[in-house]
Coordinates of C-alpha atoms in Angstrom, one line a residue:
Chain A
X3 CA 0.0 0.0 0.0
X4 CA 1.0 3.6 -0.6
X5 CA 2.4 5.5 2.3
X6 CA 1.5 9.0 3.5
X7 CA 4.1 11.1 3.0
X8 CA 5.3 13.8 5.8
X9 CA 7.1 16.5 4.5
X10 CA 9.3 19.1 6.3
X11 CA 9.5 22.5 4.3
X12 CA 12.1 25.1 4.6
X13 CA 11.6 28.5 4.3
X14 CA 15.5 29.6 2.4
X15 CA 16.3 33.3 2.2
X16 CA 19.4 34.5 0.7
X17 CA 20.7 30.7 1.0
X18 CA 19.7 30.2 4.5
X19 CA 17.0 28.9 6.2
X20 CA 14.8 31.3 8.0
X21 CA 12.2 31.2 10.6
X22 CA 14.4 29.5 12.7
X23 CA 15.3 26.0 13.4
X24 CA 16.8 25.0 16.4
X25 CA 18.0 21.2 15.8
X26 CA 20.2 21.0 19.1
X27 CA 23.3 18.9 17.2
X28 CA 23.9 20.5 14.4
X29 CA 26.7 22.8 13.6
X30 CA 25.1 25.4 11.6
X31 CA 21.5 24.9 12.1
X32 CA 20.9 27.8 8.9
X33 CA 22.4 25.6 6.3
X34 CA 19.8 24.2 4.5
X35 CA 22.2 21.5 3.5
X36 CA 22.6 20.8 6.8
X37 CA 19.3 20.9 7.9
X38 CA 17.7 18.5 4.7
X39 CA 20.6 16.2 5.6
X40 CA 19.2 15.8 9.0
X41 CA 15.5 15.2 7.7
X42 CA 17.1 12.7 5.7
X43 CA 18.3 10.7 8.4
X44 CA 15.2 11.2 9.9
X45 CA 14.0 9.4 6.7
X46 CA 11.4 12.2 5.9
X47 CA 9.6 10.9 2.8
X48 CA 10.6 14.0 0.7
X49 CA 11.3 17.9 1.3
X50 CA 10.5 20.9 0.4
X51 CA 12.5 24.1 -0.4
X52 CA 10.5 27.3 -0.5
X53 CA 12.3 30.4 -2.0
X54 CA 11.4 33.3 0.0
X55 CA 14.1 35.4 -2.1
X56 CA 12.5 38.7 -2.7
X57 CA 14.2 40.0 -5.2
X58 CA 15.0 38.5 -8.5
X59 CA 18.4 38.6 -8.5
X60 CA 19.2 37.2 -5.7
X61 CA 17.6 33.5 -7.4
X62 CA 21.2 32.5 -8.1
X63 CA 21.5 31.1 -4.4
X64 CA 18.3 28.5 -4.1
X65 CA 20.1 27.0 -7.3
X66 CA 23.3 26.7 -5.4
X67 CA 21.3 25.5 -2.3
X68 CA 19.5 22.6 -4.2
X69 CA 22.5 21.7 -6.2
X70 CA 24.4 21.0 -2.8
X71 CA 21.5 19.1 -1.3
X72 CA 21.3 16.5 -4.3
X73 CA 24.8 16.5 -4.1
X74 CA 24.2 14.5 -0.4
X75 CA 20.5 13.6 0.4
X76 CA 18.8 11.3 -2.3
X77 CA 15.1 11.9 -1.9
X78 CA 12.6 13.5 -4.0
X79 CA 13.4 17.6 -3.5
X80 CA 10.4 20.0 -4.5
X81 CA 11.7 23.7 -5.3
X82 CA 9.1 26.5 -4.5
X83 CA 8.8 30.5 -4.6
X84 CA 8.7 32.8 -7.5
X85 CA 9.0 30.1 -10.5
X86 CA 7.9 32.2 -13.5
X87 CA 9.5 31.0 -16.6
X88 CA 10.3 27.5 -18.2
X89 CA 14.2 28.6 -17.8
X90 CA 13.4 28.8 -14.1
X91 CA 11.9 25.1 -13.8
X92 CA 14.9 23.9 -16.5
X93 CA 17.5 25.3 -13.9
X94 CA 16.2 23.9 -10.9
X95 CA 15.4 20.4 -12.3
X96 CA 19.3 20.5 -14.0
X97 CA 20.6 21.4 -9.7
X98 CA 18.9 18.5 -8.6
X99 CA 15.4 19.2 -8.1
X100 CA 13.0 16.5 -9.0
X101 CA 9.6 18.9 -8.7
X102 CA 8.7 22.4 -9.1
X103 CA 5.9 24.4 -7.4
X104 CA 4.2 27.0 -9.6
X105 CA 2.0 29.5 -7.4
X106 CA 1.9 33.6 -8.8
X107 CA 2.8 32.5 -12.1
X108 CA 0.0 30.0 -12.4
X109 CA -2.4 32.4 -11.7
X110 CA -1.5 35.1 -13.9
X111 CA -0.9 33.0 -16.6
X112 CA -2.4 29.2 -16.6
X113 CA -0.9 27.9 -19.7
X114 CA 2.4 28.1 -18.2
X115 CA 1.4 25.0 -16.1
X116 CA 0.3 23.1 -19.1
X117 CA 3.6 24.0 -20.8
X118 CA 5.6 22.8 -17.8
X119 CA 4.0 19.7 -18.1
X120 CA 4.4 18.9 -22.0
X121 CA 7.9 20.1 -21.8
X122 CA 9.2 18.1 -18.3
X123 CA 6.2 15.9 -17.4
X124 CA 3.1 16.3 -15.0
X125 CA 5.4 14.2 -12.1
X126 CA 7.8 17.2 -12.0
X127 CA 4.7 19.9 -12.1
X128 CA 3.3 21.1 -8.7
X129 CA 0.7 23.6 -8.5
X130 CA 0.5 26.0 -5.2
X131 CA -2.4 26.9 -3.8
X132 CA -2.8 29.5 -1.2
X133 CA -6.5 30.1 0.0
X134 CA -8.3 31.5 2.1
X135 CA -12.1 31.1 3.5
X136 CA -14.7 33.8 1.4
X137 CA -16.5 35.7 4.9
X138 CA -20.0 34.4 5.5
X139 CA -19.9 31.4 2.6
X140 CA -19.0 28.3 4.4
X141 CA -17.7 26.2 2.0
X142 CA -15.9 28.7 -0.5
X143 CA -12.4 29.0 -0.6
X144 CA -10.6 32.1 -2.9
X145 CA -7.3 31.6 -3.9
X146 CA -4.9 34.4 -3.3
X147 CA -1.5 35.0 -5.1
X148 CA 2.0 37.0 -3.5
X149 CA 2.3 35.1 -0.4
X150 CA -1.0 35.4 0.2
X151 CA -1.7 39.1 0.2
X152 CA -3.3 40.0 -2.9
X153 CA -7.0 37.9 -3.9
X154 CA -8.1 37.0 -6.7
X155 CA -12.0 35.9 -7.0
X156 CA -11.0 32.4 -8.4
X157 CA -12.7 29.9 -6.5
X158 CA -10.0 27.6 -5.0
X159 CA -11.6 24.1 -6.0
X160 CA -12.3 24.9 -8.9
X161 CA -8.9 26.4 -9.9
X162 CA -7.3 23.0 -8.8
X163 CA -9.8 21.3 -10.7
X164 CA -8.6 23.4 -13.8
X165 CA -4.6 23.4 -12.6
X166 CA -5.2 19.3 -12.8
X167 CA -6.8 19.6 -16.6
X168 CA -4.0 21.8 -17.2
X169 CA -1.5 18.7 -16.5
X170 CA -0.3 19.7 -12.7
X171 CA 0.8 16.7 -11.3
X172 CA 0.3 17.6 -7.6
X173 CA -1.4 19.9 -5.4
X174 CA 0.6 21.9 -2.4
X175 CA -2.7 23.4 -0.7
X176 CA -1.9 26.1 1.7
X177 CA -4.6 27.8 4.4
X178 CA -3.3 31.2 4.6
X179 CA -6.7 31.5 7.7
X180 CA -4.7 28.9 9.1
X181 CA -0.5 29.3 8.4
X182 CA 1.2 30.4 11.3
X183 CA -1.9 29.9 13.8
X184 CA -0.9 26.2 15.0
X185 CA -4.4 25.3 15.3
X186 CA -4.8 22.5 12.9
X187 CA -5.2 22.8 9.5
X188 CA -8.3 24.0 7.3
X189 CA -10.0 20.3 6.9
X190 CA -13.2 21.2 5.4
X191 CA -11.2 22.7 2.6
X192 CA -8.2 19.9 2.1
X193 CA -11.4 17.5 1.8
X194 CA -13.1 19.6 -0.5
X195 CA -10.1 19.9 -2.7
X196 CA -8.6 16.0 -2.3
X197 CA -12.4 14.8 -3.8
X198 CA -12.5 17.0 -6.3
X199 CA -8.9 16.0 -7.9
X200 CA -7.6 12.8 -9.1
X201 CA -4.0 14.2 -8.7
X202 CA -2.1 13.7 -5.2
X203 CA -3.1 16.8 -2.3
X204 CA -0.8 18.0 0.1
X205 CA -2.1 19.6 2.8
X206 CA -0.7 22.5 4.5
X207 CA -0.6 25.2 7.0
X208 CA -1.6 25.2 10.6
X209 CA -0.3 22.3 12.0
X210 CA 0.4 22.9 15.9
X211 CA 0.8 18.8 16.6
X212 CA 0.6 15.1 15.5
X213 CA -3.2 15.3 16.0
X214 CA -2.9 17.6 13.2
X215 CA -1.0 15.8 10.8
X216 CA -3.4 12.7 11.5
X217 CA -6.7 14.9 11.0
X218 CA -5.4 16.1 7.1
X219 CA -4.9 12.6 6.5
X220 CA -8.0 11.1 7.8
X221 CA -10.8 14.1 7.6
X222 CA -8.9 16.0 5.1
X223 CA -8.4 12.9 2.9
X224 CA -5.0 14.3 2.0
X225 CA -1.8 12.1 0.7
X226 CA 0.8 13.7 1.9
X227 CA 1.3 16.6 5.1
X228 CA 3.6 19.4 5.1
X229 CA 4.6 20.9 8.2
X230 CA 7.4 23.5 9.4
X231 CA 7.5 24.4 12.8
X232 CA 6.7 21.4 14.4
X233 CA 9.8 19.6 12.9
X234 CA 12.6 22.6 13.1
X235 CA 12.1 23.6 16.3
X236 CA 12.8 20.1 17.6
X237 CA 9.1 19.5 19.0
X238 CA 8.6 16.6 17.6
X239 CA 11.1 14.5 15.1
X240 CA 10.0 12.6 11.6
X241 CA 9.7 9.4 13.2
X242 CA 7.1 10.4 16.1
X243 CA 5.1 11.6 13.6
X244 CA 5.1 8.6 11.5
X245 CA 5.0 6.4 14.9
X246 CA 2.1 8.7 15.9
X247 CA 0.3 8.2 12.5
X248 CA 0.9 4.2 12.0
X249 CA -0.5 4.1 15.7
X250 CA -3.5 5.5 14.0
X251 CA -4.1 3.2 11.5
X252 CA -2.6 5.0 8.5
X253 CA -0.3 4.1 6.4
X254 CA 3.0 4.9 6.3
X255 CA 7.0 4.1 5.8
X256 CA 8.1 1.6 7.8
X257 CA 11.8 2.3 9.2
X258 CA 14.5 1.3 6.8
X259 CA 16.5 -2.3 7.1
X260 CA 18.4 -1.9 4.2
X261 CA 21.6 -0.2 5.8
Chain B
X26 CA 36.2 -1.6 -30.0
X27 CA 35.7 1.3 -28.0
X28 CA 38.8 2.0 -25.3
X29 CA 37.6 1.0 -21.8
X30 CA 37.5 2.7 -18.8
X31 CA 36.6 1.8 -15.1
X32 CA 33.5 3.7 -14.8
X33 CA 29.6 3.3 -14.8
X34 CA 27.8 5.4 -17.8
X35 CA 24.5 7.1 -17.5
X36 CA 22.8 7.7 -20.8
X37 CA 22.2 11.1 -21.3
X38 CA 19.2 12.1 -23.6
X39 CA 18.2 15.5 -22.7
X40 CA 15.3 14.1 -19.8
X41 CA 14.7 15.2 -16.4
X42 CA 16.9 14.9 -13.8
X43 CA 20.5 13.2 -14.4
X44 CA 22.4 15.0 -11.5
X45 CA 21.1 12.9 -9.0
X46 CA 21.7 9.3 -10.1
X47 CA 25.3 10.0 -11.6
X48 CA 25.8 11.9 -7.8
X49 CA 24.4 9.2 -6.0
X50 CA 26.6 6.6 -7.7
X51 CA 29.2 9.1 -7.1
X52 CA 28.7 9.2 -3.4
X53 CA 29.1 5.4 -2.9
X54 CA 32.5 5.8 -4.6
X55 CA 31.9 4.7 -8.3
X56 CA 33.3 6.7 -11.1
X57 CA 30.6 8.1 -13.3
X58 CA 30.2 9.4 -16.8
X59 CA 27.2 11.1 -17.9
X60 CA 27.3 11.3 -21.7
X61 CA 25.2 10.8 -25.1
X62 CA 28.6 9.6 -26.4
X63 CA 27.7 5.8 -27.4
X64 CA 31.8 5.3 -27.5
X65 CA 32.1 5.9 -24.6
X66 CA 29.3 4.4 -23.1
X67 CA 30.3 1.1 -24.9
X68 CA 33.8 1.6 -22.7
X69 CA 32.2 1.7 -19.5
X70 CA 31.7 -1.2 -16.6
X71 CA 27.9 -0.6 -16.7
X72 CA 25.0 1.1 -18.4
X73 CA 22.3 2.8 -16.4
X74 CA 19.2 4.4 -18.3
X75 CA 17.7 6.5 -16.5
X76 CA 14.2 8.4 -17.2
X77 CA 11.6 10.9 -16.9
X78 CA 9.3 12.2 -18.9
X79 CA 6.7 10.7 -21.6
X80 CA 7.9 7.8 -23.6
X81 CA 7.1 8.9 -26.8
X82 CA 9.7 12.0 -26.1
X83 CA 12.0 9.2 -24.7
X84 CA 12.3 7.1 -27.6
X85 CA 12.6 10.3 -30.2
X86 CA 15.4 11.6 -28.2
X87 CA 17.4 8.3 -28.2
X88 CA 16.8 7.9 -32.1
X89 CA 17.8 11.5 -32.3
X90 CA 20.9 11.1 -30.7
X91 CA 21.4 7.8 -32.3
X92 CA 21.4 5.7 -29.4
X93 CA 18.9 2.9 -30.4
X94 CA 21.1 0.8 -32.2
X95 CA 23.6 1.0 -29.7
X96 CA 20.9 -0.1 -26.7
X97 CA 19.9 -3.0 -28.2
X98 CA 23.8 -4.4 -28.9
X99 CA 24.7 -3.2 -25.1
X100 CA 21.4 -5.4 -23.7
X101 CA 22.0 -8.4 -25.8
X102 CA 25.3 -8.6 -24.4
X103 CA 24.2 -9.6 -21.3
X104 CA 26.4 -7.0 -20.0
X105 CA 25.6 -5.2 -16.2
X106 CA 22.4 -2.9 -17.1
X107 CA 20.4 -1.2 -14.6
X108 CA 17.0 0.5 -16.4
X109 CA 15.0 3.5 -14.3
X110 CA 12.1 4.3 -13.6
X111 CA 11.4 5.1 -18.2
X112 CA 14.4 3.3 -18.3
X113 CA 12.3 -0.1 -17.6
X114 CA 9.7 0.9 -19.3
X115 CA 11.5 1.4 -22.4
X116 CA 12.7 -2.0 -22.8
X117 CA 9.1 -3.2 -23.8
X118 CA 7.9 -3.6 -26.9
X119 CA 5.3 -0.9 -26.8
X120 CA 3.4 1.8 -25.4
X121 CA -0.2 3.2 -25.0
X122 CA 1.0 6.6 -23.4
X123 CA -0.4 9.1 -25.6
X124 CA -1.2 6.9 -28.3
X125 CA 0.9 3.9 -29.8
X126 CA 4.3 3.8 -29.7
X127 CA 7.4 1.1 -30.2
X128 CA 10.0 0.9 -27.2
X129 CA 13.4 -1.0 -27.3
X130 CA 11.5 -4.2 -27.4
X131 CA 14.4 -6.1 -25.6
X132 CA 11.2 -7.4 -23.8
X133 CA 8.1 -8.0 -25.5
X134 CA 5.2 -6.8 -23.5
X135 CA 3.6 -3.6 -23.2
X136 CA 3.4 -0.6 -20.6
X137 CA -0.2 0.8 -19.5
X138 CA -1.8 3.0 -17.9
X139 CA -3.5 2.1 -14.1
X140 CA -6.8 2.1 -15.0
X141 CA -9.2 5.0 -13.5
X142 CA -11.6 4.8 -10.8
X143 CA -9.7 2.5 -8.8
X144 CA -10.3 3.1 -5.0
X145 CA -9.3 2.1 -1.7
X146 CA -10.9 1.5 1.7
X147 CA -11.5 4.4 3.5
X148 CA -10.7 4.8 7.4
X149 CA -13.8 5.1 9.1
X150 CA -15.7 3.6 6.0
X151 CA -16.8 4.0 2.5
X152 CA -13.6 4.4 -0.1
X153 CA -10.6 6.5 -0.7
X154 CA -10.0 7.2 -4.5
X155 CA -6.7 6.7 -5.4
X156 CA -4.6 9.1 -7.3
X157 CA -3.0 8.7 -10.3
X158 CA 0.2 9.3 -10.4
X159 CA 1.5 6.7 -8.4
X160 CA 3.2 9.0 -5.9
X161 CA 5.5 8.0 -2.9
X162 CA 6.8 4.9 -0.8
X163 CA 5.8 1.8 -1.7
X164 CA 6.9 -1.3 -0.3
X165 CA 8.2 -3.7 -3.2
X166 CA 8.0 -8.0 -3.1
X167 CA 11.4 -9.1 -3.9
X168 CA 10.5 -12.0 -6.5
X169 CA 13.9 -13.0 -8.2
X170 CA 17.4 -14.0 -6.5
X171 CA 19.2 -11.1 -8.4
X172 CA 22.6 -9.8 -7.0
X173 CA 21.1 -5.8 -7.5
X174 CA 18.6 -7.1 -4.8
X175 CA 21.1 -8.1 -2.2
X176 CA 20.5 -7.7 0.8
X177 CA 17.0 -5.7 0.4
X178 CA 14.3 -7.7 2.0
X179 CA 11.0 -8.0 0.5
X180 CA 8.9 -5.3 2.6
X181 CA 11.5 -2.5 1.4
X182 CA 10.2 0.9 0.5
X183 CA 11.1 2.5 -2.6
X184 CA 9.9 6.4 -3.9
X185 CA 8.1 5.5 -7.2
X186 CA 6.5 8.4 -9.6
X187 CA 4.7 7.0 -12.2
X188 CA 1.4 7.1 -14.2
X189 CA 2.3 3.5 -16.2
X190 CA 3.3 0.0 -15.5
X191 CA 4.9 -2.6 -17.2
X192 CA 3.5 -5.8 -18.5
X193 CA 5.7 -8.5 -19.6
X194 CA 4.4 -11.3 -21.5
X195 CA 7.1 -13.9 -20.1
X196 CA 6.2 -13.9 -15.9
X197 CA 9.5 -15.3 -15.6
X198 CA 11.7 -11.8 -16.0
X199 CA 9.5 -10.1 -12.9
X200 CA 12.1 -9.5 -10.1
X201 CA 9.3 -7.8 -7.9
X202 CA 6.2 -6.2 -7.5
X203 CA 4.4 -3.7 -5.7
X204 CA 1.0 -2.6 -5.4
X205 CA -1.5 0.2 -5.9
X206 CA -4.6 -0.9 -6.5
X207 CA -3.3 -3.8 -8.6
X208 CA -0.6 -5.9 -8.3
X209 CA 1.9 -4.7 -10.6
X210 CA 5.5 -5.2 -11.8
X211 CA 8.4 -3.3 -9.9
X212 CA 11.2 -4.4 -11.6
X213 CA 12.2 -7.2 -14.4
X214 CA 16.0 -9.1 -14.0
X215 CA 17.6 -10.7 -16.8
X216 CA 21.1 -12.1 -15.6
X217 CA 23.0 -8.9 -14.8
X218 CA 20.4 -6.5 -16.2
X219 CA 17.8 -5.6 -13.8
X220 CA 15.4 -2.5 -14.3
X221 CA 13.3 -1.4 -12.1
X222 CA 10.3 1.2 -11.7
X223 CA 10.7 3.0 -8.7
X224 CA 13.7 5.7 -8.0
X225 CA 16.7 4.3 -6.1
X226 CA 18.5 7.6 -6.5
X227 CA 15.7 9.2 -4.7
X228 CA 15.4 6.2 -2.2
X229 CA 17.5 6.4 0.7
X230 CA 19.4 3.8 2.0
X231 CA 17.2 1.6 0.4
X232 CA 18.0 3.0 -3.3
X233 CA 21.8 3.6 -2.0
X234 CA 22.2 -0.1 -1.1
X235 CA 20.4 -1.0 -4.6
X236 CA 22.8 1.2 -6.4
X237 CA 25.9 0.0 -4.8
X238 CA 24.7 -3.3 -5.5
X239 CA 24.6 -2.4 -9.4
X240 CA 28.6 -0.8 -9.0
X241 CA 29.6 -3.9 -7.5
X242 CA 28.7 -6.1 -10.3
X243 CA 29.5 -3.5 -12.2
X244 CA 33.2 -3.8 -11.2
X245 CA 32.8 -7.5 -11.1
X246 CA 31.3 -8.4 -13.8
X247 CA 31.4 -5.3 -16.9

């Protein structure tokens, strides 16, 4: 049976990784390097780098930062955060990235999905969705573009719905109501979105504790869970969570024997 | 006669991600060349074909680059082959991603699609849809006594990424199988080729151990 995936993501700014992570043994605990090298051994089922570069010139360094990683962790690497241009996805696949996460660019322009997808494959295409809950309609989501700052009027399920048709390969679902609060995340939403595709969902933002990561899975109907805080600041390690989970029933990894 | 040298080749044909296999083997201490150069390819201890992509734009790009004729001499041989992810799926006779279309046919069989609507029991009740494409760990059978497998126990996990499976017509080349849905085939072995679906470059210790495995008889045997 196919395993859940957990996820860690980092947040890499300028090379480093932000938002602080405070693995007690490590060296230089803002080397993303050094920190996806630790999530390895922690046998994380894949990672995810998010590019919170601001400026466009500065891009240089998250192709240096994956290029290092795949030089030393082999598992599946997703690159996110101001992809724009097929010469953008080309340069990250060529460091080492095996995925690419469209968000901005998707929205302003939706055949750029469909030509990421005829020109490097749907497995390699991952389409970001940021949304957040429309006041007084229970039920509708609106997806918002910029980190989550400017809206839209695109109806989230139905824009993955369409990002799927397009060829997206996978869904990175984000509650901006919920990112940062710890309370869990949006469930009525990652449900709403994980029946309506036929493509994999990962849920994220929110997540405070393993409950959490259990609920997206179960209620959310979700196949994979991303979570940042929970892992970097040393609460809780990879394994818990996928003790945690397979304690609940759900499928996961077991622990390697191969050594 | 093309001279020899002491390393493993990976095909290059202009699809998807290269770096990490080649780095991988790299890693474990193997030296690796990464080339489209079928002279130098014919020189090396082993041939690894990797893959990613759509088949159709697969098999253009190896005729392109002249390859073909070169693939099929290297896998008669019976020299040490190890065939990724496309680079299993190749091997078959043919297709039905996007249409029609011929493969290597070292193996006669065909590659298809997992068929839509299949589902999964749900926790709590009813059923779970499951997603196409086959996306994650999956735990492999180990079928066939082949020396690429040594030491990984049936039960392993392996990262697989794929929308099509292979079918041979001769049961007896299946080295293991997974599941999703259906039973399907993971990998095939023919003496000291093996080729399997899932990504041992993107597999841990699991697809580490595999890989060594493959430089060994590499060494050994190329």
């Amino acid at each position: 049976m196919l395993a859940r995936r957990i996820i860690p993501c980092l947040d890499v700014a300028g090379g480093r990784v932000v938002k602080g992570v405070k693995f007690l043994d490590l060296k230089d605990a803002g080397d993303p390097v050094e920190v996806a090298r630790r999530y390895d051994l922690e046998e994380a089922d894949e990672l995810v780098f998010l590019d919170i570069t601001a400026s466009h010139e500065h891009r240089g360094t998250i192709i240096d930062v994956v290029s290092r990683t795949a030089e030393q962790v082999f598992m599946p690497l997703t690159v996110g955060g101001g992809v724009r241009t097929v010469d953008d996805i080309r340069a990250l696949l060529k460091a080492g990235a095996d995925k690419v996460s469209i968000n901005t660019a998707a929205v302003f322009r939706p055949e750029f999905v469909r030509e990421a997808a005829e020109r490097f494959g749907s497995q390699c295409t991952v389409v970001a969705i940021d949304a957040r809950a429309v006041p007084g309609t229970p039920g509708r989501w609106e997806v918002y573009t910029h980190g989550g700052r400017k809206a839209t009027g695109i109806d989230a399920v139905e824009w993955a719905a369409r990002m799927e048709a397009s060829g997206a390969g996978e869904i990175l679902l984000t509650s901006m109501d919920r990112d940062g609060t710890r309370d869990g995340y949006d469930i009525p939403l990652t449900r709403a979105i994980s029946d309506r595709v036929g493509i994999p969902v990962i849920a994220s933002g929110g997540v405070g504790n393993l409950e959490h990561l259990a609920d997206g899975l179960t209620a959310g109907g979700a196949d994979a869970v991303l979570a940042a805080s929970i892992f970097h600041y040393g609460e809780y390690t990879v394994a818990q969570a996928r003790d945690f989970l397979r304690d609940r029933g759900i499928p996961v990894r077991p622990k390697t024997t191969a050594r | 006669m093309s001279p020899r040298n002491d390393a493993i080749g990976v095909v290059d044909y202009g699809m998807g991600n290269l770096r990490s296999v080649g780095k991988a083997l790299e890693s474990l201490g193997f030296d690796v060349k990464v080339t489209s150069d079928a002279s130098v390819l014919d020189g090396c201890r082993g041939l690894v074909l990797p893959g990613v992509g759509a088949f159709r734009d697969c098999m253009e790009n190896l005729r392109k680059g002249g390859l073909l004729p070169f693939l099929s001499d290297y896998l008669s041989q019976g020299r040490p082959f190890l065939g990724i992810c496309l680079g299993l799926q190749l091997l078959f006779s043919e297709s039905e991603e996007f249409g029609r279309h011929e493969g290597i046919g070292f193996l006669s069989g065909k590659v298809v699609r997992f068929p839509a609507g299949m589902t999964e029991p749900r926790q709590g009740g009813g059923e779970r849809r499951l997603k196409i494409p086959h996306m994650g760990w999956n735990r492999i059978d180990v079928t066939m006594d082949h020396p690429v497998f040594d030491g990984i126990e049936t039960g392993s996990s392996f990262y697989f990424v794929h929308s099509y499976y292979v079918v041979p017509d001769d049961p007896a080349v299946v080295a293991a199988r997974s599941s999703y849905g259906i039973d399907f085939t993971a990998a095939v072995g023919l003496g000291n080729r093996l080729a399997v679906q899932f990504h041992p470059e993107k597999s841990q210790s699991a697809g580490l151990r595999l890989l060594s495995n493959f430089g060994r008889l590499s060494r050994e045997a190329g």
